[in-house]
Amino acid sequence: MFNFLRPGGGGAQVQRINPKDAVAKAAKGEITLIDVRDMNELRASGKAKGALHVPLSVVKMKCDPSSPECLKALSVEKPVVVYCASGARSQAAGQMLAQMGYQQVFNLGGLYDWHAAGGPIERV
């Protein structure tokens, strides 16, 4: 009855990914990287190079394969790695993506994790 109080909220599980693995996979084009922070955060700190910007508030609209506004760069078959500032919003976004049918969804944590693992940052 109170599944929403448990970690994961009773929804799909989203595993953490080692930031160094994420950087290596992104460099090879093996993953789609999604930044779910808001635009003010991107302006302040930049974003991971090559990441799609999909604020958490529009994930359902921009990432749902059944939505006419779904981003063409996304595929439910290609692994997706999401990040935010600390990992909380990216966990929520990852659960939404998994529920929408994305087969492999990982939570990187925060932009700092990406940068600390050697991931390049681009200014927005």
CSV table of N, CA, C and O in Angstrom, one decimal, residues 27-80:
chain,number,residue,atom,x,y,z
A,27,ALA,N,32.0,8.5,-25.3
A,27,ALA,CA,33.1,8.8,-26.3
A,27,ALA,C,32.9,7.9,-27.5
A,27,ALA,O,33.3,8.3,-28.6
A,28,LYS,N,32.5,6.7,-27.2
A,28,LYS,CA,32.3,5.7,-28.3
A,28,LYS,C,30.9,5.8,-29.0
A,28,LYS,O,30.7,5.0,-29.9
A,29,GLY,N,30.1,6.6,-28.4
A,29,GLY,CA,28.7,6.7,-29.0
A,29,GLY,C,27.8,5.6,-28.6
A,29,GLY,O,26.8,5.3,-29.3
A,30,GLU,N,28.1,4.9,-27.5
A,30,GLU,CA,27.4,3.7,-27.1
A,30,GLU,C,26.2,4.0,-26.2
A,30,GLU,O,25.3,3.2,-26.0
A,31,ILE,N,26.1,5.3,-25.8
A,31,ILE,CA,25.0,5.7,-24.9
A,31,ILE,C,24.4,7.0,-25.3
A,31,ILE,O,25.1,7.8,-26.1
A,32,THR,N,23.2,7.3,-24.9
A,32,THR,CA,22.6,8.6,-25.0
A,32,THR,C,22.6,9.2,-23.7
A,32,THR,O,22.1,8.6,-22.7
A,33,LEU,N,23.2,10.4,-23.5
A,33,LEU,CA,23.4,11.1,-22.3
A,33,LEU,C,22.4,12.2,-22.2
A,33,LEU,O,22.2,12.9,-23.1
A,34,ILE,N,21.6,12.2,-21.1
A,34,ILE,CA,20.6,13.2,-20.9
A,34,ILE,C,20.8,14.0,-19.6
A,34,ILE,O,20.9,13.4,-18.5
A,35,ASP,N,20.8,15.3,-19.7
A,35,ASP,CA,20.9,16.2,-18.6
A,35,ASP,C,19.5,16.7,-18.3
A,35,ASP,O,18.8,17.3,-19.1
A,36,VAL,N,19.0,16.4,-17.0
A,36,VAL,CA,17.6,16.7,-16.7
A,36,VAL,C,17.5,18.0,-15.8
A,36,VAL,O,16.5,18.3,-15.2
A,37,ARG,N,18.6,18.8,-15.7
A,37,ARG,CA,18.6,20.0,-14.9
A,37,ARG,C,17.9,21.1,-15.7
A,37,ARG,O,17.6,21.0,-16.9
A,38,ASP,N,17.5,22.2,-15.0
A,38,ASP,CA,16.9,23.3,-15.6
A,38,ASP,C,17.9,24.2,-16.4
A,38,ASP,O,19.1,24.1,-16.2
A,39,MET,N,17.4,25.1,-17.2
A,39,MET,CA,18.3,25.9,-18.0
A,39,MET,C,19.2,26.8,-17.2
A,39,MET,O,20.3,27.0,-17.7
A,40,ASN,N,18.7,27.3,-16.1
A,40,ASN,CA,19.6,28.2,-15.3
A,40,ASN,C,20.8,27.4,-14.8
A,40,ASN,O,21.9,28.0,-14.8
A,41,GLU,N,20.6,26.1,-14.5
A,41,GLU,CA,21.8,25.3,-14.1
A,41,GLU,C,22.8,25.1,-15.2
A,41,GLU,O,24.0,25.1,-15.0
A,42,LEU,N,22.2,24.9,-16.4
A,42,LEU,CA,23.1,24.7,-17.6
A,42,LEU,C,23.9,25.9,-17.9
A,42,LEU,O,25.1,25.8,-18.2
A,43,ARG,N,23.2,27.1,-17.8
A,43,ARG,CA,23.9,28.3,-18.0
A,43,ARG,C,25.1,28.6,-17.0
A,43,ARG,O,26.1,29.1,-17.3
A,44,ALA,N,24.8,28.2,-15.8
A,44,ALA,CA,25.8,28.4,-14.7
A,44,ALA,C,27.0,27.5,-14.8
A,44,ALA,O,28.1,27.9,-14.5
A,45,SER,N,26.8,26.2,-15.2
A,45,SER,CA,27.9,25.2,-15.1
A,45,SER,C,28.2,24.5,-16.4
A,45,SER,O,29.1,23.7,-16.4
A,46,GLY,N,27.4,24.7,-17.5
A,46,GLY,CA,27.6,24.0,-18.7
A,46,GLY,C,26.9,22.6,-18.6
A,46,GLY,O,26.2,22.3,-17.6
A,47,LYS,N,27.2,21.7,-19.6
A,47,LYS,CA,26.6,20.4,-19.5
A,47,LYS,C,27.7,19.4,-20.1
A,47,LYS,O,28.6,19.8,-20.7
A,48,ALA,N,27.4,18.2,-19.9
A,48,ALA,CA,28.3,17.1,-20.4
A,48,ALA,C,28.3,17.3,-21.9
A,48,ALA,O,27.3,17.4,-22.5
A,49,LYS,N,29.5,17.2,-22.5
A,49,LYS,CA,29.6,17.3,-24.0
A,49,LYS,C,28.8,16.3,-24.6
A,49,LYS,O,28.9,15.1,-24.3
A,50,GLY,N,27.9,16.7,-25.5
A,50,GLY,CA,27.1,15.8,-26.3
A,50,GLY,C,25.8,15.4,-25.6
A,50,GLY,O,25.0,14.7,-26.2
A,51,ALA,N,25.5,15.8,-24.4
A,51,ALA,CA,24.3,15.5,-23.7
A,51,ALA,C,23.1,16.2,-24.3
A,51,ALA,O,23.2,17.3,-24.7
A,52,LEU,N,22.0,15.5,-24.3
A,52,LEU,CA,20.7,16.1,-24.7
A,52,LEU,C,20.2,16.9,-23.4
A,52,LEU,O,20.4,16.3,-22.3
A,53,HIS,N,19.6,18.0,-23.6
A,53,HIS,CA,19.0,18.7,-22.5
A,53,HIS,C,17.5,18.5,-22.5
A,53,HIS,O,16.8,18.9,-23.4
A,54,VAL,N,17.1,17.8,-21.4
A,54,VAL,CA,15.6,17.5,-21.3
A,54,VAL,C,15.3,17.7,-19.8
A,54,VAL,O,15.5,16.8,-19.0
A,55,PRO,N,14.8,18.9,-19.5
A,55,PRO,CA,14.5,19.2,-18.1
A,55,PRO,C,13.5,18.2,-17.5
A,55,PRO,O,12.6,17.7,-18.3
A,56,LEU,N,13.7,17.8,-16.3
A,56,LEU,CA,12.8,16.8,-15.7
A,56,LEU,C,11.3,17.1,-15.9
A,56,LEU,O,10.5,16.2,-16.2
A,57,SER,N,10.9,18.4,-15.9
A,57,SER,CA,9.5,18.7,-16.1
A,57,SER,C,8.9,18.3,-17.4
A,57,SER,O,7.7,18.3,-17.6
A,58,VAL,N,9.8,18.1,-18.4
A,58,VAL,CA,9.3,17.7,-19.8
A,58,VAL,C,9.7,16.3,-20.2
A,58,VAL,O,9.6,16.0,-21.4
A,59,VAL,N,10.3,15.5,-19.3
A,59,VAL,CA,10.8,14.2,-19.7
A,59,VAL,C,9.6,13.4,-20.3
A,59,VAL,O,9.8,12.8,-21.4
A,60,LYS,N,8.5,13.4,-19.7
A,60,LYS,CA,7.4,12.6,-20.2
A,60,LYS,C,7.0,13.0,-21.6
A,60,LYS,O,6.6,12.2,-22.5
A,61,MET,N,7.0,14.3,-21.9
A,61,MET,CA,6.6,14.8,-23.3
A,61,MET,C,7.7,14.5,-24.3
A,61,MET,O,7.5,14.1,-25.4
A,62,LYS,N,9.0,14.8,-23.9
A,62,LYS,CA,10.1,14.8,-24.9
A,62,LYS,C,10.7,13.4,-25.1
A,62,LYS,O,11.5,13.2,-26.0
A,63,CYS,N,10.5,12.5,-24.2
A,63,CYS,CA,11.1,11.2,-24.2
A,63,CYS,C,10.2,10.0,-24.5
A,63,CYS,O,10.6,8.9,-24.7
A,64,ASP,N,8.9,10.2,-24.4
A,64,ASP,CA,7.9,9.2,-24.6
A,64,ASP,C,7.8,8.8,-26.0
A,64,ASP,O,7.4,9.7,-26.9
A,65,PRO,N,8.2,7.6,-26.4
A,65,PRO,CA,8.2,7.2,-27.8
A,65,PRO,C,6.8,7.4,-28.5
A,65,PRO,O,6.7,7.5,-29.7
A,66,SER,N,5.7,7.4,-27.7
A,66,SER,CA,4.4,7.5,-28.3
A,66,SER,C,4.0,9.0,-28.4
A,66,SER,O,2.9,9.3,-29.0
A,67,SER,N,4.8,9.9,-27.9
A,67,SER,CA,4.5,11.3,-28.0
A,67,SER,C,5.0,11.9,-29.4
A,67,SER,O,6.1,11.6,-29.8
A,68,PRO,N,4.2,12.7,-30.0
A,68,PRO,CA,4.6,13.4,-31.2
A,68,PRO,C,5.8,14.3,-31.0
A,68,PRO,O,6.5,14.7,-32.0
A,69,GLU,N,6.1,14.7,-29.8
A,69,GLU,CA,7.2,15.6,-29.4
A,69,GLU,C,8.4,14.9,-29.0
A,69,GLU,O,9.4,15.5,-28.5
A,70,CYS,N,8.4,13.6,-29.1
A,70,CYS,CA,9.6,12.8,-28.7
A,70,CYS,C,10.8,13.1,-29.5
A,70,CYS,O,10.7,13.3,-30.7
A,71,LEU,N,11.9,13.4,-28.8
A,71,LEU,CA,13.2,13.7,-29.5
A,71,LEU,C,13.6,12.6,-30.5
A,71,LEU,O,13.7,11.5,-30.0
A,72,LYS,N,14.0,13.0,-31.7
A,72,LYS,CA,14.4,12.0,-32.7
A,72,LYS,C,15.7,11.3,-32.3
A,72,LYS,O,16.0,10.2,-32.8
A,73,ALA,N,16.5,12.0,-31.5
A,73,ALA,CA,17.8,11.4,-31.1
A,73,ALA,C,17.7,10.2,-30.1
A,73,ALA,O,18.7,9.6,-29.8
A,74,LEU,N,16.5,10.0,-29.6
A,74,LEU,CA,16.3,8.9,-28.6
A,74,LEU,C,15.8,7.6,-29.2
A,74,LEU,O,15.0,7.6,-30.2
A,75,SER,N,16.2,6.5,-28.7
A,75,SER,CA,15.8,5.2,-29.1
A,75,SER,C,15.6,4.3,-27.8
A,75,SER,O,16.5,4.4,-27.0
A,76,VAL,N,14.5,3.6,-27.7
A,76,VAL,CA,14.3,2.7,-26.6
A,76,VAL,C,15.4,1.6,-26.5
A,76,VAL,O,15.6,1.0,-25.5
A,77,GLU,N,16.0,1.3,-27.7
A,77,GLU,CA,17.0,0.2,-27.7
A,77,GLU,C,18.4,0.7,-27.3
A,77,GLU,O,19.2,-0.2,-26.9
A,78,LYS,N,18.7,2.0,-27.4
A,78,LYS,CA,20.0,2.4,-27.1
A,78,LYS,C,20.1,2.8,-25.6
A,78,LYS,O,19.2,3.5,-25.0
A,79,PRO,N,21.1,2.3,-24.9
A,79,PRO,CA,21.2,2.6,-23.4
A,79,PRO,C,21.2,4.1,-23.2
A,79,PRO,O,21.8,4.9,-23.9
A,80,VAL,N,20.5,4.6,-22.1
A,80,VAL,CA,20.4,6.0,-21.8
A,80,VAL,C,21.0,6.2,-20.4
A,80,VAL,O,20.8,5.4,-19.5
